[in-house]
mmCIF file of C-alpha atoms in Angstrom:
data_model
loop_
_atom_site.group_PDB
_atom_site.id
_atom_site.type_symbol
_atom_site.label_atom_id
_atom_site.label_comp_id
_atom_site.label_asym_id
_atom_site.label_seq_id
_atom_site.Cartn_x
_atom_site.Cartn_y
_atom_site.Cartn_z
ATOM 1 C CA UNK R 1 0.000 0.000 0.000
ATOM 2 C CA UNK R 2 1.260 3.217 -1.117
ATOM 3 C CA UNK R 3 1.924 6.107 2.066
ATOM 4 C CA UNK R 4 -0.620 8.049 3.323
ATOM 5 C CA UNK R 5 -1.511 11.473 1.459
ATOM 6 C CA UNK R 6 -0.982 14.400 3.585
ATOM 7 C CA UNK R 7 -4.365 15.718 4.646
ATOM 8 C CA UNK R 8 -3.489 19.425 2.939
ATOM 9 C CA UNK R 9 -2.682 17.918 -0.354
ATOM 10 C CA UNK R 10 -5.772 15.829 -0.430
ATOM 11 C CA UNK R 11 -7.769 18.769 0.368
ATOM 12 C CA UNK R 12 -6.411 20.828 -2.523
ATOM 13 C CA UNK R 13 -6.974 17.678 -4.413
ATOM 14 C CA UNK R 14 -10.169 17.224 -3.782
ATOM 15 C CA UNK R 15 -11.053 21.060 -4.509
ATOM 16 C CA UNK R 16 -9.712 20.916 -7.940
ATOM 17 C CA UNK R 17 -11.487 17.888 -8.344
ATOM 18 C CA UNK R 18 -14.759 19.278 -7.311
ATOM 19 C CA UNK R 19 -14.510 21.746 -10.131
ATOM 20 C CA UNK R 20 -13.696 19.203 -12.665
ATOM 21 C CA UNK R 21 -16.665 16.682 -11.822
ATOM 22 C CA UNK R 22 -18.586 19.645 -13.323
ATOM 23 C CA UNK R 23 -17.342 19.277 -16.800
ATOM 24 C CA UNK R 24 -19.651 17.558 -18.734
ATOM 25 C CA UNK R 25 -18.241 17.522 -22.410
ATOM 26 C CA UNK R 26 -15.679 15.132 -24.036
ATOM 27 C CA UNK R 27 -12.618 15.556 -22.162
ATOM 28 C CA UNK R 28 -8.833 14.512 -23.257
ATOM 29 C CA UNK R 29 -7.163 13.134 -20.083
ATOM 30 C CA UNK R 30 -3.674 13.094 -19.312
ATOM 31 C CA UNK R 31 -1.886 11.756 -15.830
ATOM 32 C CA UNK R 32 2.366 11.221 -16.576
ATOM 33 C CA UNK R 33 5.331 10.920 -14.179
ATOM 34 C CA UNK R 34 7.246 14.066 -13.666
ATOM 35 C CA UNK R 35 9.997 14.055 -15.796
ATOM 36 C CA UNK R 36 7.994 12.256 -19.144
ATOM 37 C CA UNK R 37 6.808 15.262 -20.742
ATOM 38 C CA UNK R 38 8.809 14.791 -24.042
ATOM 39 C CA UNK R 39 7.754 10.872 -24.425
ATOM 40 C CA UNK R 40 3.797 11.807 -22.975
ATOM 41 C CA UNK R 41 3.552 14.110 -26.384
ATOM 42 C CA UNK R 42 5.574 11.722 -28.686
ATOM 43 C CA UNK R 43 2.208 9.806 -27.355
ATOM 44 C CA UNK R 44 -0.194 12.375 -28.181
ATOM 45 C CA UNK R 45 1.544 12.844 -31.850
ATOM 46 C CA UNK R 46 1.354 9.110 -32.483
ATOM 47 C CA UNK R 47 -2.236 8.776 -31.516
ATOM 48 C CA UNK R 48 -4.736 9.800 -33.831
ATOM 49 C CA UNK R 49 -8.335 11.342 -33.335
ATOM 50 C CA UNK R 50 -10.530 13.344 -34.548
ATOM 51 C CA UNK R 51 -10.686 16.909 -35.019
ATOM 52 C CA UNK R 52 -11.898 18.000 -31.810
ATOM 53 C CA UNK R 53 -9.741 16.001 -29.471
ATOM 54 C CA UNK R 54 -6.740 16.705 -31.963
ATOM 55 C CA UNK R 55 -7.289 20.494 -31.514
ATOM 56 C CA UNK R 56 -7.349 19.396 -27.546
ATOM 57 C CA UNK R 57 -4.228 17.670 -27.635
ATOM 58 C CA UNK R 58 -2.090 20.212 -29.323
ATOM 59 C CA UNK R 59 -3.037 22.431 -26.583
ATOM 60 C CA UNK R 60 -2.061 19.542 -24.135
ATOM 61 C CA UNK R 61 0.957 19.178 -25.636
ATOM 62 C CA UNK R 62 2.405 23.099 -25.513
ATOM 63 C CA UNK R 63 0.946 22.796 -21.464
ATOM 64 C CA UNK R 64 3.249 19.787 -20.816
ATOM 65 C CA UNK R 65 5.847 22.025 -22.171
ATOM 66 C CA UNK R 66 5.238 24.538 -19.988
ATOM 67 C CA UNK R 67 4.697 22.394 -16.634
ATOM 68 C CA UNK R 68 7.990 20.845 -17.611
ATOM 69 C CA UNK R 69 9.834 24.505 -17.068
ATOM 70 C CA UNK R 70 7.419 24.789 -14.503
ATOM 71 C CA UNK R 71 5.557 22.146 -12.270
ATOM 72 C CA UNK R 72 2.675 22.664 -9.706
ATOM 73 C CA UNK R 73 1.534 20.417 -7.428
ATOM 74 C CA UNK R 74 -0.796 20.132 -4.615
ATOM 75 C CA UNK R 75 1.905 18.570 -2.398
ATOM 76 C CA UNK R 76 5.236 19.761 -1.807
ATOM 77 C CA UNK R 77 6.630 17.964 -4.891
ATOM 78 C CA UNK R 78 5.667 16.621 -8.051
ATOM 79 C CA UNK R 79 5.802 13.411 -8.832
ATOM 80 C CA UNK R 80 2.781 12.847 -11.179
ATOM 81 C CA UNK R 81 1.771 15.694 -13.312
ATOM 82 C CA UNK R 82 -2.588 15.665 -14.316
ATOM 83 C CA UNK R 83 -3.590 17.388 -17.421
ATOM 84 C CA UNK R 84 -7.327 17.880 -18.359
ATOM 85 C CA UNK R 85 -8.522 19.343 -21.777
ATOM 86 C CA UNK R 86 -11.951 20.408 -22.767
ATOM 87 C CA UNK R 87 -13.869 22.257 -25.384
ATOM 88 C CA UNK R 88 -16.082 25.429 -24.205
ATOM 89 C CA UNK R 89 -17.941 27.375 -26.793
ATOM 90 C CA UNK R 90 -15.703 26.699 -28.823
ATOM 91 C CA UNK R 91 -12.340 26.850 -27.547
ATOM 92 C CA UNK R 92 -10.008 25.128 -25.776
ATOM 93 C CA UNK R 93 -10.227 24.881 -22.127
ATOM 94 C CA UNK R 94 -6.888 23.400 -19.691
ATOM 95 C CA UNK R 95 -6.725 22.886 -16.176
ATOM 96 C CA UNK R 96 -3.551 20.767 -14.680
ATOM 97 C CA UNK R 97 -3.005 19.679 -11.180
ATOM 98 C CA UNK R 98 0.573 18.125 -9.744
ATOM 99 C CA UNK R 99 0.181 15.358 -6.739
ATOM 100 C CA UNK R 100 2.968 14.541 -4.930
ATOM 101 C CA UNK R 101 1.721 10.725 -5.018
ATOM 102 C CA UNK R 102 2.181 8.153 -8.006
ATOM 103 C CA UNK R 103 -0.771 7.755 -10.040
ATOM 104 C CA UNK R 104 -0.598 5.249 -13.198
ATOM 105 C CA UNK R 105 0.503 6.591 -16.288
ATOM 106 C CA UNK R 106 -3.104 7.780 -18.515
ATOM 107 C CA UNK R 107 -3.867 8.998 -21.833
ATOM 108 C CA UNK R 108 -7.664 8.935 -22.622
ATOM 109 C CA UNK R 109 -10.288 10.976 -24.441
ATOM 110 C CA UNK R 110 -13.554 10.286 -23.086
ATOM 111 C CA UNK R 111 -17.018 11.761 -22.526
ATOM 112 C CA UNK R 112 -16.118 13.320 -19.469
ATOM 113 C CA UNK R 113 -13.167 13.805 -17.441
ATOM 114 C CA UNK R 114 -11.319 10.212 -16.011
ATOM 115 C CA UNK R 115 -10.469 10.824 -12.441
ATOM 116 C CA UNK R 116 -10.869 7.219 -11.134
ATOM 117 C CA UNK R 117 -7.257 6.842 -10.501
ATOM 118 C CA UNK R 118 -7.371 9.830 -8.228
ATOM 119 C CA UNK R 119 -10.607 7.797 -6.240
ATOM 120 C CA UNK R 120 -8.878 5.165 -6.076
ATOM 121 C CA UNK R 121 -5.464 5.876 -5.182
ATOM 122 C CA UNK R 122 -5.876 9.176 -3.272
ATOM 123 C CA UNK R 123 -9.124 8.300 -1.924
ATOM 124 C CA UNK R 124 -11.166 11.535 -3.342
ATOM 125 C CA UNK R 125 -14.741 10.006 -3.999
ATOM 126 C CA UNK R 126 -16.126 8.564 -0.688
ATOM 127 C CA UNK R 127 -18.884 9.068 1.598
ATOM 128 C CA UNK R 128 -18.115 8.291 5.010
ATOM 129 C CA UNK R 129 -20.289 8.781 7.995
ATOM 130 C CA UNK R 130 -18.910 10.220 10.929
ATOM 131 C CA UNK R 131 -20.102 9.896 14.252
ATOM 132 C CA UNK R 132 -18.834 11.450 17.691
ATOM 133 C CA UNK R 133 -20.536 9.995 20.581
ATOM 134 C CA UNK R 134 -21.053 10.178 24.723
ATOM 135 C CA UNK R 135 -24.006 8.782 26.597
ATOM 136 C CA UNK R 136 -25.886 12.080 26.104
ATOM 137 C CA UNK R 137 -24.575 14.333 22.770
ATOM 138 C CA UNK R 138 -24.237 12.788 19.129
ATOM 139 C CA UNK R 139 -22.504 14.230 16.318
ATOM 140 C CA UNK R 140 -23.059 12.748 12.843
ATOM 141 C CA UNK R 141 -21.172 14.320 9.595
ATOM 142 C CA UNK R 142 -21.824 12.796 6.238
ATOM 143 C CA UNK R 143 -18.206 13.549 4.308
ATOM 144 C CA UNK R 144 -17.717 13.226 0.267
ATOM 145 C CA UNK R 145 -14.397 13.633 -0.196
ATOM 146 C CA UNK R 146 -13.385 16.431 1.980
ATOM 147 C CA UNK R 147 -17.010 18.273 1.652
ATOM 148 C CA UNK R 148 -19.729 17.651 4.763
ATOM 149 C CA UNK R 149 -22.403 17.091 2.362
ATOM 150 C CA UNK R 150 -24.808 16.500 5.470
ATOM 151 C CA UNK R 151 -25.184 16.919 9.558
ATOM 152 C CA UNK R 152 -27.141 16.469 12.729
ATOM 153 C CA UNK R 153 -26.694 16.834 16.173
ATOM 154 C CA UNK R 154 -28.728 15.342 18.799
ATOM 155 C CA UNK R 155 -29.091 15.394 22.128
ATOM 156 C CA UNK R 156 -30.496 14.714 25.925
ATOM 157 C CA UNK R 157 -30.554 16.253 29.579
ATOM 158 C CA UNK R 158 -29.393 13.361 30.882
ATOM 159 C CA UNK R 159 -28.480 13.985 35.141
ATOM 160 C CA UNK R 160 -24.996 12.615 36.150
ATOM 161 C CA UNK R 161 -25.464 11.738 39.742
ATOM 162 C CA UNK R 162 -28.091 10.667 41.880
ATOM 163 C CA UNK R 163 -29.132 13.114 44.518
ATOM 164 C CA UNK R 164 -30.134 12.143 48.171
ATOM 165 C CA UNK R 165 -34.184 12.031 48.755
ATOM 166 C CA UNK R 166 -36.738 10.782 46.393
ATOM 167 C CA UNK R 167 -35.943 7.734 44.428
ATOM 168 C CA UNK R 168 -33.995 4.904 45.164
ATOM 169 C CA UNK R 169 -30.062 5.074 43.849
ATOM 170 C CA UNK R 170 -31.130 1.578 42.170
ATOM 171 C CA UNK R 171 -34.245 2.876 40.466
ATOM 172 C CA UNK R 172 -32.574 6.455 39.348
ATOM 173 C CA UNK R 173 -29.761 4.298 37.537
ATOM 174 C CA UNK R 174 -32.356 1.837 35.851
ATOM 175 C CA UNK R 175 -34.034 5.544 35.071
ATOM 176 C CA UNK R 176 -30.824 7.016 33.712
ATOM 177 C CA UNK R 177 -29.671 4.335 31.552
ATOM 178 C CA UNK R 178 -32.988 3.769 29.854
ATOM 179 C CA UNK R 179 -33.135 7.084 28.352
ATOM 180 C CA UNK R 180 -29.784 6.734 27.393
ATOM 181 C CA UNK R 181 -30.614 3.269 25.532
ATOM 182 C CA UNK R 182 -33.882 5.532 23.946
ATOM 183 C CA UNK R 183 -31.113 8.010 22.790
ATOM 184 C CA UNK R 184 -28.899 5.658 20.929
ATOM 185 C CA UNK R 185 -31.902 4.314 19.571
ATOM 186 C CA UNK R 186 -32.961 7.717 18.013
ATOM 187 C CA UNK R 187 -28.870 7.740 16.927
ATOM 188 C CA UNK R 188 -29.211 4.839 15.416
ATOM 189 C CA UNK R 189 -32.277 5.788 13.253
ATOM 190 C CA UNK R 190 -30.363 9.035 12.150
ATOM 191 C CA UNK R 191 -27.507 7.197 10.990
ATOM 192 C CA UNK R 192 -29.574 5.004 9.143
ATOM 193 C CA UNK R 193 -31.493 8.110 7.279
ATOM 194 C CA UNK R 194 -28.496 9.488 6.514
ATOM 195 C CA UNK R 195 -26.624 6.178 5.402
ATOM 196 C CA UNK R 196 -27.708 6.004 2.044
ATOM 197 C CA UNK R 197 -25.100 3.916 0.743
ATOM 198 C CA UNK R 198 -21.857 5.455 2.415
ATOM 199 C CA UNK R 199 -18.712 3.153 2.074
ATOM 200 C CA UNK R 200 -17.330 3.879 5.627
ATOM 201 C CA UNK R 201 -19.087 4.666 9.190
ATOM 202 C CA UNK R 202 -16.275 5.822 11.470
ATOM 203 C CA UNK R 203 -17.619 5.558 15.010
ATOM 204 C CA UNK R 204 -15.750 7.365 18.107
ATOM 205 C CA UNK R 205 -16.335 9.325 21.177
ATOM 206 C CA UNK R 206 -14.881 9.687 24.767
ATOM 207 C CA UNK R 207 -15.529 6.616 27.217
ATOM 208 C CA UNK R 208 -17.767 3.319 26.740
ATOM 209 C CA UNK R 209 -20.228 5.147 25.246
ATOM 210 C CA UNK R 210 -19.371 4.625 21.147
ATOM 211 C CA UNK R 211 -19.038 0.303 22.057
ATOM 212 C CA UNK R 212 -22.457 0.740 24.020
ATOM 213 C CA UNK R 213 -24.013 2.289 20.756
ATOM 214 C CA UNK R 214 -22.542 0.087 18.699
ATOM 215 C CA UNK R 215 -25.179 -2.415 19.650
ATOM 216 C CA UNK R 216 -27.990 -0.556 18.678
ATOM 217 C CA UNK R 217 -27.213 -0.285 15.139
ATOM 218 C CA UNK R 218 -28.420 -3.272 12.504
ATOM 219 C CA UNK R 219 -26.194 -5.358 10.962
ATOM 220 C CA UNK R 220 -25.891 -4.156 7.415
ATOM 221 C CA UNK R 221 -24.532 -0.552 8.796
ATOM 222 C CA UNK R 222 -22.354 -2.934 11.327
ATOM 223 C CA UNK R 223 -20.390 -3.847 8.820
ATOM 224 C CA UNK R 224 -19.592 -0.966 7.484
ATOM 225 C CA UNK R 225 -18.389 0.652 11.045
ATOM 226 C CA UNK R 226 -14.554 1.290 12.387
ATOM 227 C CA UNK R 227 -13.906 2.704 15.385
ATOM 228 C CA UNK R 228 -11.954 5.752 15.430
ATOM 229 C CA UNK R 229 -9.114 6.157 18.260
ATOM 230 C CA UNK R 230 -8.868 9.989 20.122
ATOM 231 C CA UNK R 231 -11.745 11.337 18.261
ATOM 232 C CA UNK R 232 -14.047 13.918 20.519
ATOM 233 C CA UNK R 233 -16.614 16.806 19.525
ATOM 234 C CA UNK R 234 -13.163 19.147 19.964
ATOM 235 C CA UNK R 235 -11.289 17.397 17.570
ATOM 236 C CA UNK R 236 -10.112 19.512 15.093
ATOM 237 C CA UNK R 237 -11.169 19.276 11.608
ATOM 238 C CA UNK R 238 -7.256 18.574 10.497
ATOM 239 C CA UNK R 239 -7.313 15.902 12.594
ATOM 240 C CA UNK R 240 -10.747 14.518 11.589
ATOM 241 C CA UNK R 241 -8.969 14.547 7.844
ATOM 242 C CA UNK R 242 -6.244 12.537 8.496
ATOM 243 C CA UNK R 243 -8.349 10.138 10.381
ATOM 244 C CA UNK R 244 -10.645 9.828 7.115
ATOM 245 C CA UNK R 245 -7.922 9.359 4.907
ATOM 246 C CA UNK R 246 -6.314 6.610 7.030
ATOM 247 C CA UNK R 247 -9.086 4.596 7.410
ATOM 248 C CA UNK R 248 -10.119 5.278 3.565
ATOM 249 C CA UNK R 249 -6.705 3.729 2.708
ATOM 250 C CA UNK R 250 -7.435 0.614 4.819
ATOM 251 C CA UNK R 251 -10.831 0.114 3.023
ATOM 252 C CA UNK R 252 -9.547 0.292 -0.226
ATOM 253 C CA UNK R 253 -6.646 -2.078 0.598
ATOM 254 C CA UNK R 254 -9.226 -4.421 1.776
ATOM 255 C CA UNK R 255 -11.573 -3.869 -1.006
ATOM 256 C CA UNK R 256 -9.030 -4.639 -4.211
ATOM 257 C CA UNK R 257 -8.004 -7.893 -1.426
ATOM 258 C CA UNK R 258 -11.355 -8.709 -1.769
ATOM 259 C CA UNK R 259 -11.260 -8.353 -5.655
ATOM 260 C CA UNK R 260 -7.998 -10.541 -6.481
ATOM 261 C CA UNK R 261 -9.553 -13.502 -4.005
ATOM 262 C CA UNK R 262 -12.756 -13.502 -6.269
ATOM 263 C CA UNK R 263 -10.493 -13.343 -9.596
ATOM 264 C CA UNK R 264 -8.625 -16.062 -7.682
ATOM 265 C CA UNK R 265 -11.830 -17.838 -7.070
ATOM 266 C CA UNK R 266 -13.297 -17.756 -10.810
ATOM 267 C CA UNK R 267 -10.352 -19.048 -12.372
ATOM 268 C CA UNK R 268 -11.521 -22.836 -12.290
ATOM 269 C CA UNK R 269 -15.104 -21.026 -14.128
ATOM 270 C CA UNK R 270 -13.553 -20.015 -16.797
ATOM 271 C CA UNK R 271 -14.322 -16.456 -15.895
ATOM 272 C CA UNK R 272 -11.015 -14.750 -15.872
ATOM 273 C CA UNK R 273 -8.479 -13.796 -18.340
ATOM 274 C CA UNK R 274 -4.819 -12.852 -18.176
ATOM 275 C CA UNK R 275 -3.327 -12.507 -20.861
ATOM 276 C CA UNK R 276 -3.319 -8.751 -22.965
ATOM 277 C CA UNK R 277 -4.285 -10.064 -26.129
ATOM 278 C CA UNK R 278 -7.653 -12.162 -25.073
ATOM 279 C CA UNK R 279 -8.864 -9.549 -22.294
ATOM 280 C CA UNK R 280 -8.384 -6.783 -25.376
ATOM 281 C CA UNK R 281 -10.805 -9.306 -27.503
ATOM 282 C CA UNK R 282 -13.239 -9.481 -24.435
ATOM 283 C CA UNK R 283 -13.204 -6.156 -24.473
ATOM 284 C CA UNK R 284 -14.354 -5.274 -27.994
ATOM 285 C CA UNK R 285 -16.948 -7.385 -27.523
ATOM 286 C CA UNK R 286 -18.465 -6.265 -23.910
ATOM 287 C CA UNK R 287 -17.286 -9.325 -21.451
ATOM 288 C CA UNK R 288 -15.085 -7.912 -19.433
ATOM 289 C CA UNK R 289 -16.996 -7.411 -15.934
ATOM 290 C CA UNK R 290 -13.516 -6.030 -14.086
ATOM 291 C CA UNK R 291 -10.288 -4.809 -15.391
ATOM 292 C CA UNK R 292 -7.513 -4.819 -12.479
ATOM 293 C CA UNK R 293 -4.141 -3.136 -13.841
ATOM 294 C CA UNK R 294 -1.069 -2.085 -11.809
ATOM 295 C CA UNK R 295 -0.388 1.165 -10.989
ATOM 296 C CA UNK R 296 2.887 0.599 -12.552
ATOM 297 C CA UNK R 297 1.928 -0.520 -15.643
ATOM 298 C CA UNK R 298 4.107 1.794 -17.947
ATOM 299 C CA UNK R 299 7.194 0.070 -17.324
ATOM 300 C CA UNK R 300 5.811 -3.046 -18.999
ATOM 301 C CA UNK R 301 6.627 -3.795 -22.975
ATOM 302 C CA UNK R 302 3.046 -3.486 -23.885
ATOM 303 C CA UNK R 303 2.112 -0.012 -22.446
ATOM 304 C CA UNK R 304 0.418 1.331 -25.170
ATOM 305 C CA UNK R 305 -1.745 -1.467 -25.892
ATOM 306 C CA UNK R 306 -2.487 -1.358 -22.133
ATOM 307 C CA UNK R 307 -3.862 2.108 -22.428
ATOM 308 C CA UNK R 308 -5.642 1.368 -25.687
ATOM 309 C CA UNK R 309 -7.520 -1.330 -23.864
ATOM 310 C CA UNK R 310 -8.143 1.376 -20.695
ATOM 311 C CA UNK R 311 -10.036 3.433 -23.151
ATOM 312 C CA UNK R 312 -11.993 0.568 -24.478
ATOM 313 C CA UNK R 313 -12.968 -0.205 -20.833
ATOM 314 C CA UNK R 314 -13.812 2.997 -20.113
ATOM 315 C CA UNK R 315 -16.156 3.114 -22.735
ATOM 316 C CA UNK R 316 -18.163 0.137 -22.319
ATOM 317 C CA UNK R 317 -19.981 -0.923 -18.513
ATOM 318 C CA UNK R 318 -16.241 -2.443 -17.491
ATOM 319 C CA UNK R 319 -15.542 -1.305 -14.112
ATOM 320 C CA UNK R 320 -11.860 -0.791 -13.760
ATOM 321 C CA UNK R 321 -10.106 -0.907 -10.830
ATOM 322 C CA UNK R 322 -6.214 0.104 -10.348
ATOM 323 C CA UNK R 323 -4.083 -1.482 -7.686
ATOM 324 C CA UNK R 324 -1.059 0.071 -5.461
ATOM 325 C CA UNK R 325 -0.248 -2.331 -2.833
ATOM 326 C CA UNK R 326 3.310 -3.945 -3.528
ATOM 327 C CA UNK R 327 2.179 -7.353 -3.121
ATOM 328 C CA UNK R 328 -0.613 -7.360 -5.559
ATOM 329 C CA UNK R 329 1.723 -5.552 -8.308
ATOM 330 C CA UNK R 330 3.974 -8.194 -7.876
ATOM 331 C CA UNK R 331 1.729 -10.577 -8.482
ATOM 332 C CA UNK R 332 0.459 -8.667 -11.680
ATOM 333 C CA UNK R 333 3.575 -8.350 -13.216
ATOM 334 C CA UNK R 334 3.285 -12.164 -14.317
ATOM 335 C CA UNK R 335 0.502 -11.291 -15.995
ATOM 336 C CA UNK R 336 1.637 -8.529 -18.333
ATOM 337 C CA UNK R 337 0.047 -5.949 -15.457
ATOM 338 C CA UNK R 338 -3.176 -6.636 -16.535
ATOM 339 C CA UNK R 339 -6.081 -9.681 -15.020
ATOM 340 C CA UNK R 340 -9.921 -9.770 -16.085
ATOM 341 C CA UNK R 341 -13.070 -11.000 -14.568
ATOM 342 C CA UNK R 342 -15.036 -11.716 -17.635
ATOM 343 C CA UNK R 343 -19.431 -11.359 -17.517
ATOM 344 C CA UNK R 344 -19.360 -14.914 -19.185
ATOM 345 C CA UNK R 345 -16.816 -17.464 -20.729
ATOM 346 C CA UNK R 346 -15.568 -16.494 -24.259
ATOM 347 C CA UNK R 347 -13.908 -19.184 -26.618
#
């Protein structure tokens, strides 16, 4: 698994982002390692298209010649440069971003923007529940990428200590933690409404209380829940960032785990294929259910086919998934970088 993003990178990331999501025209897309400016356009030259994405490109190409006099990044250094082209009544519109993480090596043109590898590497396109709990106040943010899309706060008057007279010290803590078992109910139900699909539920909170609550919620959003070490309602949003991003990085790890053990598992179906030249024919012809490629792709012999068949994936219902941890590129580079899970056996 590749290092942690700082948590002011990925929010400058994710802002830039945010603004491209919004382009909604065919967009020539462009990620290459610092330092491969010259053979990025010898790519662009040797690819033809047509008129519109050619004008695009030429305008790609003279920005790659400026970043390479002059890179920007989000971090503090560049190590992938991220070029995005577009047409706007009529002319050419560029926007490039530098990261100071590697991101595979990507030349597309495509009917909007392709800023998977950015989701999946740097963790950009998530929605993770977050809630900060104690047996009487509840917190719950709803986070897409770095944005708090949604929020609630609830609480109770809940008394801390039994005073003398009246009811029994027995009876007044049967009292007290009933309402607080009514509360976490009423938690529970909120985090349910605002669920709606979220990848990640990161639970925390000072005390027993977040384990107590814990049991109130269903098992479907159970297994979706980590609990988060030293977070409280006065932890600062910095702090809530990097907590995000670490546990984002351990659900993706776990994730593309999950994806190699089913590839794994569908090999004795027939539903897999690994070599470049049958996963590019199950391609052309719609088959291809998952397309795992290492991040590291370019260094193999048969780059440019690779990204040929990246574009072809992209443009059918192929989900395509990119994978960073050192033990699973290892075990890609037998394959020429490159597995399948195929929709149904081909001949």
């Amino acid at each position: 698994m590749i290092s942690e993003i700082n948590h002011t990178e990925w929010l400058k990331l994710n802002q830039f982002l945010y603004e491209i999501k919004k382009i909604n025209s065919p967009c020539v897309t462009v990620y290459y390692p610092y330092g491969k400016g010259s053979e990025t356009i010898t790519l662009l030259q040797s690819t033809k298209r047509n008129e519109t994405f050619e004008k695009i490109q030429n305008k790609i190409q003279i920005k790659i010649k400026e970043l390479k006099k002059n890179p920007t990044s989000a971090g503090k250094f560049t190590k992938t440069l991220c070029v995005f082209g577009w047409m706007n009544n009529g002319k050419v519109v560029i926007k490039q971003i530098g990261t100071s993480k590697k991101l595979p090596y990507i030349y597309m043109a495509s009917k909007k923007p392709y800023i998977k590898p950015f989701n999946d590497i740097l963790k950009t396109n998530y929605d993770v529940l977050l809630v900060t709990i104690d047996q009487k106040t509840a917190k719950i943010q709803k986070f897409h990428g770095e944005q708090i899309i949604q929020e609630s706060k609830l609480r109770i008057d809940l008394q801390g200590r039994h005073r003398k007279g009246g009811q029994s010290q027995g009876r007044f803590l049967r009292a007290r933690q009933t309402k607080i078992h009514v509360f976490f109910k009423k938690v529970a139900n909120k985090v349910r409404l605002l669920d709606d699909n979220s990848d990640l539920i990161l639970l925390g909170g000072a005390g027993i209380a977040k384990t107590e609550f814990f049991d109130e919620i269903d098992s479907e959003l159970a297994k979706k829940v980590r609990f988060v070490e030293e977070l409280s309602f006065s932890t600062t949003q910095n702090k809530i960032y990097e907590k995000i991003i670490k546990h984002l990085y351990q659900y993706r790890k776990k994730y593309v785990a999950e994806i190699i053990a089913k590839y794994e598992t569908l090999v004795k179906d027939g539903l897999t294929a690994k070599r470049n030249d049958v996963i590019y024919k199950a391609l052309q012809i719609g088959a291809v259910d998952t397309l795992i490629v290492s991040m590291d792709y370019h260094n193999n012999v048969q780059f440019k086919k690779i990204i040929q068949m990246l574009e072809l994936a992209k443009g059918t219902s192929c989900k395509i998934e990119f994978a960073a941890a050192k033990n699973i590129i290892k075990r890609l580079e037998i394959d020429n970088e490159v597995i399948a899970i195929l929709r149904y056996k081909i001949k």
